[in-house]
PDB file of C-alpha atoms in Angstrom:
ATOM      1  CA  UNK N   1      -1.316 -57.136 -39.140  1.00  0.00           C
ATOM      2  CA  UNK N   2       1.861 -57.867 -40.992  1.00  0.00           C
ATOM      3  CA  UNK N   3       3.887 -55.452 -38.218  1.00  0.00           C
ATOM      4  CA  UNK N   4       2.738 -57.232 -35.239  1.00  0.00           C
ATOM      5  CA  UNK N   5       3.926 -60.562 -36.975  1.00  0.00           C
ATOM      6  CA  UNK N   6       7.058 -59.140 -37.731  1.00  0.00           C
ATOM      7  CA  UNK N   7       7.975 -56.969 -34.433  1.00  0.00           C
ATOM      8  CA  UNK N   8       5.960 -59.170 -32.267  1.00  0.00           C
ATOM      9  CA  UNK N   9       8.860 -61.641 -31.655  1.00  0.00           C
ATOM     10  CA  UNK N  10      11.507 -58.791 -31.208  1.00  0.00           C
ATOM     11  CA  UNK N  11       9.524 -57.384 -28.620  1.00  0.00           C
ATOM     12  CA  UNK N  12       8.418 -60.291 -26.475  1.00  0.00           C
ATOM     13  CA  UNK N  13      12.115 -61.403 -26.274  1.00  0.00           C
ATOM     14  CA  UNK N  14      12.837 -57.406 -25.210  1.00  0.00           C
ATOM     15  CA  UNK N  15      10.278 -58.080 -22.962  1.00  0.00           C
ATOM     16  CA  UNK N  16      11.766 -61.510 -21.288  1.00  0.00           C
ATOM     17  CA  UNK N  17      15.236 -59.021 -21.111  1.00  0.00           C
ATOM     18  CA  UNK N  18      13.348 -56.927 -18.531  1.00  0.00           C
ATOM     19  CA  UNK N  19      12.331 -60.312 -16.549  1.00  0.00           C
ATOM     20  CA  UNK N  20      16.012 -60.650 -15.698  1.00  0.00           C
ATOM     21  CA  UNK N  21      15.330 -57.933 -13.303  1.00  0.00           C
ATOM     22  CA  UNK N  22      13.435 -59.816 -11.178  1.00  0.00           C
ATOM     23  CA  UNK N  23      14.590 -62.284  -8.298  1.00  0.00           C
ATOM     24  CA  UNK N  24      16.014 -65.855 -10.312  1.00  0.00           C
ATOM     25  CA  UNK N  25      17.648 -67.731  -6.640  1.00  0.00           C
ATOM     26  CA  UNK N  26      17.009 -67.609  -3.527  1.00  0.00           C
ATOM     27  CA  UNK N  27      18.939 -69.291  -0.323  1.00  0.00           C
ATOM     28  CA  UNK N  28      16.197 -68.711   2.394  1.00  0.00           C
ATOM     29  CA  UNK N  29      16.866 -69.772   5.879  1.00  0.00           C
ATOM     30  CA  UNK N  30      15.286 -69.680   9.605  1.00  0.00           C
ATOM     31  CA  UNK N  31      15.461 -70.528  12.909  1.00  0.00           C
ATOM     32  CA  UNK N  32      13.594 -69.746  15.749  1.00  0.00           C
ATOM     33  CA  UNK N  33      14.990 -66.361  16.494  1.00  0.00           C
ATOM     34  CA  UNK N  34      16.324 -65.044  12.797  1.00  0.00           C
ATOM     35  CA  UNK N  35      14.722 -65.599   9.166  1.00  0.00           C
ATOM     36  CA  UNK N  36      17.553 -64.369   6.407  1.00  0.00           C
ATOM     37  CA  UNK N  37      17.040 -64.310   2.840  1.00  0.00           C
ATOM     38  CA  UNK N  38      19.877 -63.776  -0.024  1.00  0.00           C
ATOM     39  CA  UNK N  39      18.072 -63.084  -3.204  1.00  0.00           C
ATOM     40  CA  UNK N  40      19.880 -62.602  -6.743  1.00  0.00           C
ATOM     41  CA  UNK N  41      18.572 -61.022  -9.694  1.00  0.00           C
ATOM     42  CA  UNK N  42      19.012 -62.113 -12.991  1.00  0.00           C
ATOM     43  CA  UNK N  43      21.037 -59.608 -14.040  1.00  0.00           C
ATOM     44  CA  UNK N  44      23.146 -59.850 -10.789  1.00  0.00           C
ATOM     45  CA  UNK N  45      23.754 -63.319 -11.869  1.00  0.00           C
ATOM     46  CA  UNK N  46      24.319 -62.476 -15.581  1.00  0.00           C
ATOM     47  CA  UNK N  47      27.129 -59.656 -14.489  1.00  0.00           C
ATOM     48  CA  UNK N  48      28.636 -61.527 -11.269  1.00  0.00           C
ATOM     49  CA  UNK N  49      26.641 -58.861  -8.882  1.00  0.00           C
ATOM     50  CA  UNK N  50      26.133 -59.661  -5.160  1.00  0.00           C
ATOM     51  CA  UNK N  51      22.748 -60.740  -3.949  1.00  0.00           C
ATOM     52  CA  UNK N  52      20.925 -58.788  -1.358  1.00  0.00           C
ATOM     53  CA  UNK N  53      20.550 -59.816   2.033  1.00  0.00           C
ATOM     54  CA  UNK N  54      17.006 -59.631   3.899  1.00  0.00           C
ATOM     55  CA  UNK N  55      17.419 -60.136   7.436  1.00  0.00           C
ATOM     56  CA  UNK N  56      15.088 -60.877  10.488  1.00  0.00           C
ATOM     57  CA  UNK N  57      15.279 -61.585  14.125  1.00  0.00           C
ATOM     58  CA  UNK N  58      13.528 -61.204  17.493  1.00  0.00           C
ATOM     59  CA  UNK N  59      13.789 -57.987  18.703  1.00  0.00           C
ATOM     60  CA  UNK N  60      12.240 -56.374  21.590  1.00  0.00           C
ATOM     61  CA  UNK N  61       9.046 -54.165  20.668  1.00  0.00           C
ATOM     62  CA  UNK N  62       8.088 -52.055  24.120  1.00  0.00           C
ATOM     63  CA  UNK N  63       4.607 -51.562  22.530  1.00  0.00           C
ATOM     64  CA  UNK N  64       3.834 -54.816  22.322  1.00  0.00           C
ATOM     65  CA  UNK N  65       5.894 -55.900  25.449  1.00  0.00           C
ATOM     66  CA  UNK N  66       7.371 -59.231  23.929  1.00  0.00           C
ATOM     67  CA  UNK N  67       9.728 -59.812  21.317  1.00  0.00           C
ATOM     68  CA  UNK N  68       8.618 -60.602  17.746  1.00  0.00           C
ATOM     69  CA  UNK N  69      10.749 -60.583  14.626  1.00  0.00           C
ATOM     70  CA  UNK N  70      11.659 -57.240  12.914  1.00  0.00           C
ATOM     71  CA  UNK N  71      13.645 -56.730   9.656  1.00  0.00           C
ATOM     72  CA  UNK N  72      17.229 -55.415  10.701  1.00  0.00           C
ATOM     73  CA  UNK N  73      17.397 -52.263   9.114  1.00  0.00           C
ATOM     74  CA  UNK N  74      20.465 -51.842   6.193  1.00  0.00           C
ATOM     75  CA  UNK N  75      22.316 -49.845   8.842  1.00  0.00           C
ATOM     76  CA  UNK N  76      23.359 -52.387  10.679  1.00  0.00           C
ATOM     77  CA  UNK N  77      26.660 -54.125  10.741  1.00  0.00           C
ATOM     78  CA  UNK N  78      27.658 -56.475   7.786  1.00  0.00           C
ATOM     79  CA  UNK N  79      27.028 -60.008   8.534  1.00  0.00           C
ATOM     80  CA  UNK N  80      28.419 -62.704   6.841  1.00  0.00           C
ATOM     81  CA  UNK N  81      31.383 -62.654   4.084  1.00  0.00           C
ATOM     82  CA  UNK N  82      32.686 -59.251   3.239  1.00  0.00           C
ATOM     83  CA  UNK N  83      33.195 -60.013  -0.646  1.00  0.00           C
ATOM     84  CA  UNK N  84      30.058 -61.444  -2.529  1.00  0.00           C
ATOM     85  CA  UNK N  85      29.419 -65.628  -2.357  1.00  0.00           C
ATOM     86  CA  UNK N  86      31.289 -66.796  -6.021  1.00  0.00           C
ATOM     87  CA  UNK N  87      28.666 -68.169  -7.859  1.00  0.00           C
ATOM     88  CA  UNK N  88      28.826 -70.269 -10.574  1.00  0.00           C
ATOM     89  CA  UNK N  89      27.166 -70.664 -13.776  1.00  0.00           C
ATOM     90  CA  UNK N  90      27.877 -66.765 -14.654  1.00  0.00           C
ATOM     91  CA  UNK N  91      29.099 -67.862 -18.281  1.00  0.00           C
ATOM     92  CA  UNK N  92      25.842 -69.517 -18.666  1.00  0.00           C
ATOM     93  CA  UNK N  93      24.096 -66.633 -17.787  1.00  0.00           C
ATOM     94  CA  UNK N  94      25.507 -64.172 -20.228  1.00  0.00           C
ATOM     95  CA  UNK N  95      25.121 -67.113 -22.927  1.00  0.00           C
ATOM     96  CA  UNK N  96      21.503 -66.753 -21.752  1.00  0.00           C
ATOM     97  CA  UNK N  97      21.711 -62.995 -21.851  1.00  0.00           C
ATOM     98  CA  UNK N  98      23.287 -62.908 -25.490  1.00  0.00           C
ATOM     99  CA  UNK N  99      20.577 -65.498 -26.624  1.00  0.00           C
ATOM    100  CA  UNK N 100      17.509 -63.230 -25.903  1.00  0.00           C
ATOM    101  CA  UNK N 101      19.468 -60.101 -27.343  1.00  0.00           C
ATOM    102  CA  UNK N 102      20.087 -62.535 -30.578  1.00  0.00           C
ATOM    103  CA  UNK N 103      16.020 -63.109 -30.325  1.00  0.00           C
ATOM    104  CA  UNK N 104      15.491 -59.076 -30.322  1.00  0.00           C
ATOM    105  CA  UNK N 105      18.230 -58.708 -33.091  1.00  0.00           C
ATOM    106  CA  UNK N 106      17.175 -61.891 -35.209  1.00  0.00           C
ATOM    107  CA  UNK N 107      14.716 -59.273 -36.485  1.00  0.00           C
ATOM    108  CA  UNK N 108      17.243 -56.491 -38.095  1.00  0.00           C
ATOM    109  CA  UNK N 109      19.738 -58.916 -38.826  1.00  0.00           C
ATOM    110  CA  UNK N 110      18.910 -61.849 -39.970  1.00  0.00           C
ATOM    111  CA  UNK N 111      17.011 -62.797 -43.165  1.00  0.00           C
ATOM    112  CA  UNK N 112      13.316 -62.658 -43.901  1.00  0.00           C
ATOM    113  CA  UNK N 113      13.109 -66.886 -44.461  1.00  0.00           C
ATOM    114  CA  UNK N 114      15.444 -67.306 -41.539  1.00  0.00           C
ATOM    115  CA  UNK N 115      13.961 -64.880 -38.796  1.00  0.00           C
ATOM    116  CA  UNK N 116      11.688 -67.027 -37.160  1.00  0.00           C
ATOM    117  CA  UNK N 117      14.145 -70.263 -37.236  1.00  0.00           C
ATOM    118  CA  UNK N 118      16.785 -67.977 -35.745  1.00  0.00           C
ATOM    119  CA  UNK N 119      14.578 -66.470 -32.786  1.00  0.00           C
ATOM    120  CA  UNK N 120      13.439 -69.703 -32.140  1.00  0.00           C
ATOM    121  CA  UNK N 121      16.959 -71.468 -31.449  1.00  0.00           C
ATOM    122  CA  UNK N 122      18.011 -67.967 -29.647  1.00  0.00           C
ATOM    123  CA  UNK N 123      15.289 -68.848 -27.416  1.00  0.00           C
ATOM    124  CA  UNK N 124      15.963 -72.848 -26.965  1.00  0.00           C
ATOM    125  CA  UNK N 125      19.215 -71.570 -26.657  1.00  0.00           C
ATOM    126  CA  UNK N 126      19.175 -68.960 -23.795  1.00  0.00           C
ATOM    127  CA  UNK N 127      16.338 -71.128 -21.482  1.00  0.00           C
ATOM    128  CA  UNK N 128      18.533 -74.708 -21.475  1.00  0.00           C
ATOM    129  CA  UNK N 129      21.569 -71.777 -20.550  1.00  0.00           C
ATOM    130  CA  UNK N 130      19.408 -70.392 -17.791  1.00  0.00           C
ATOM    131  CA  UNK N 131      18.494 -73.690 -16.939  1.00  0.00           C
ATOM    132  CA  UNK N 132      22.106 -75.210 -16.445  1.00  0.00           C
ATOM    133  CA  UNK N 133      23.069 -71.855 -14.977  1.00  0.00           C
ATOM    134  CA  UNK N 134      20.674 -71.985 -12.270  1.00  0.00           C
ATOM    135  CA  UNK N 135      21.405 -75.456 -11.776  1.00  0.00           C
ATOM    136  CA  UNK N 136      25.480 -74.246 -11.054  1.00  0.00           C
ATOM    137  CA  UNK N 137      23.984 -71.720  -8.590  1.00  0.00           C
ATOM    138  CA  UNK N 138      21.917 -73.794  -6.379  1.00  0.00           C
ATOM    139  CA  UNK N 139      24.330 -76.705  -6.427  1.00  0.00           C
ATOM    140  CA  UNK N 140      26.722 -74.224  -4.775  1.00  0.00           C
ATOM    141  CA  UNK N 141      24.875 -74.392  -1.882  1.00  0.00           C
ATOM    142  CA  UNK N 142      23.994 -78.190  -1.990  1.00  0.00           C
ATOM    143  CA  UNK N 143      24.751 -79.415   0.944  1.00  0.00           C
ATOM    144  CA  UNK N 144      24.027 -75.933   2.858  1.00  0.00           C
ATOM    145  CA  UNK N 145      27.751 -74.707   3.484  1.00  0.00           C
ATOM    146  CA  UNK N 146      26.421 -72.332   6.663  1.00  0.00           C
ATOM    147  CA  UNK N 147      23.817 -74.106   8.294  1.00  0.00           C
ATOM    148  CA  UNK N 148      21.377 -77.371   7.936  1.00  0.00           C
ATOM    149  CA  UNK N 149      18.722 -74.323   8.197  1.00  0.00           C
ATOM    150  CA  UNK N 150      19.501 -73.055   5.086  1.00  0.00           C
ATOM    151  CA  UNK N 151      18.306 -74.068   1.265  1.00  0.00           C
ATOM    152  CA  UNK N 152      18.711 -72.701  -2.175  1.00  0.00           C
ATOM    153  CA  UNK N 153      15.751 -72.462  -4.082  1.00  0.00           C
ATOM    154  CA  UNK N 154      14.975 -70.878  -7.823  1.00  0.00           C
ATOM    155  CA  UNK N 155      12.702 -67.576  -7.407  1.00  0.00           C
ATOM    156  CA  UNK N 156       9.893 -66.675  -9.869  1.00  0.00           C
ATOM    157  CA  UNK N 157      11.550 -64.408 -12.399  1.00  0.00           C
ATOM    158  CA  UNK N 158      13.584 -67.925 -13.459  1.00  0.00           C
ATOM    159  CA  UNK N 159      10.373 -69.701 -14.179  1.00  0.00           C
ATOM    160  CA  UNK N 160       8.819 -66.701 -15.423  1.00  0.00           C
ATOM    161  CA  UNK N 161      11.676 -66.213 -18.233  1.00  0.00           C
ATOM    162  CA  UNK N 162      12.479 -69.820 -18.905  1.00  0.00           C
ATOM    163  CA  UNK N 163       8.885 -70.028 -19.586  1.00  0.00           C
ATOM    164  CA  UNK N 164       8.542 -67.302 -21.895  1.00  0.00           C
ATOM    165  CA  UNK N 165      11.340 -68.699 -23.514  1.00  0.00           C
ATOM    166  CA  UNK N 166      10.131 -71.507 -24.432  1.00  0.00           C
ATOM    167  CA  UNK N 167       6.897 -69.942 -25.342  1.00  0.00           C
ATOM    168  CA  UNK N 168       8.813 -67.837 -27.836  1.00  0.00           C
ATOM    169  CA  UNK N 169      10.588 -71.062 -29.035  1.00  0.00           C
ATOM    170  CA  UNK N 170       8.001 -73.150 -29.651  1.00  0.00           C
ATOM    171  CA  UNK N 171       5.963 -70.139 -31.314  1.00  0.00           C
ATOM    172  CA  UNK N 172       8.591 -69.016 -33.947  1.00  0.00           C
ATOM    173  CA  UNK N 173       9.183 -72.918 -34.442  1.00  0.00           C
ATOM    174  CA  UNK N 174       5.482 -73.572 -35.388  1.00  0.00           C
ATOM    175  CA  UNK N 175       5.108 -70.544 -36.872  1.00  0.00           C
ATOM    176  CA  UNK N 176       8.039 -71.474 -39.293  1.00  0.00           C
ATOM    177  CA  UNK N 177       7.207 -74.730 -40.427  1.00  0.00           C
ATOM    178  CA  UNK N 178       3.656 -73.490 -40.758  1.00  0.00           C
ATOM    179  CA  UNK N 179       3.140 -73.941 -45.117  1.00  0.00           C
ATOM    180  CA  UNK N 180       2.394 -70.692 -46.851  1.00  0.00           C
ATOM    181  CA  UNK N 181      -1.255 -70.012 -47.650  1.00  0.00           C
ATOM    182  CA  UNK N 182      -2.329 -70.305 -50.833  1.00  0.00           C
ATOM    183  CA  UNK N 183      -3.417 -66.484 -50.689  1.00  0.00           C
ATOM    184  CA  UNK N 184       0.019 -65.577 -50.458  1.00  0.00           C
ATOM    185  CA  UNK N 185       1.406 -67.955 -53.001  1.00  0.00           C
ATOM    186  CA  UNK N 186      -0.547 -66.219 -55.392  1.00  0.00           C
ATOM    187  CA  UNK N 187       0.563 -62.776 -54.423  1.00  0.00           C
ATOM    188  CA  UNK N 188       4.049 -64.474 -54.560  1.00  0.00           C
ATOM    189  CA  UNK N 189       3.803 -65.467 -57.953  1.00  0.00           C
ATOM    190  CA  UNK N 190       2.220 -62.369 -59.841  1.00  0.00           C
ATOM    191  CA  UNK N 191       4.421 -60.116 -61.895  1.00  0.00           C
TER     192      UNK N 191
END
């Protein structure tokens, strides 16, 4: 028992580093005869990456003998910008990024009465950074610099990670101020 409540912290904020994999913005868009979709990972936010482009529009399908919409395969010709949209917000993001590897560190380096006080602020830390970041990215694109078609919107691995980091905040908070049992006092205070 006294493992998972000492590695269970370290390993849920390990876990919220893998949920930076996932899609964190989105700028969706369509028309009548395209649907596009520019989707950026956490991590391609964290490092500056470019997003990856999902692209749709009416194509002819002889089977079907009328034109429906069918993903544009990666082969075709780049569309848009050459050079990735700037972003901003990227220094939030690594702030973000460094907060959840203090959270998975808190537990080597930091002291046994401060570990849970530390991985808590880590956590309120990186999620208001995530938070603020995001809010950089989508105001980029507020008003809709391409077309009125277009909006920015956050994707589920933001609220999946700001989430968990709040979980983890509020946890290691209550868990901190939580008074000793008197079990343990005792143990405390023997010879």
């Amino acid at each position: 028992m006294d493992w998972i409540r000492t590695n269970l912290s370290p390993l849920a904020f390990a876990a919220v580093a893998l949920l930076f994999a996932l899609p964190f913005a989105e700028l969706k868009g369509e028309a009548e005869e395209w649907r596009v979709a520019v989707t950026w990972t956490g991590w391609g936010l964290t490092v500056g990456g470019g997003g990856q482009v999902h692209l749709e529009t009416l194509l002819w399908d002889g089977n079907l003998g009328q034109y429906v919409m069918q993903e544009v395969p990666n082969e075709a010709p780049q569309i848009g910008p050459e050079e990735p949209i700037y972003l901003p917000g990227q220094p939030l993001f690594m702030v973000a990024a460094l907060g959840v590897a203090a959270g998975v560190l808190a537990r080597i380096l930091a002291s046994v009465s401060s570990r849970l006080v530390v991985s808590a602020v880590a956590a309120f830390v990186a999620a208001v950074a995530l938070a603020l970041g995001l809010r950089g990215v989508l105001r980029r694109f507020d008003p809709p610099p391409f077309d009125e078609a277009m909006s920015a919107v956050p994707a589920v691995g933001f609220w999946l990670t700001v989430g968990a980091l709040a979980l983890l905040g509020v946890g290691n908070e209550v868990i901190s101020t939580r008074p000793c049992s008197g079990l343990r006092m005792t143990r405390a205070l023997r010879p």
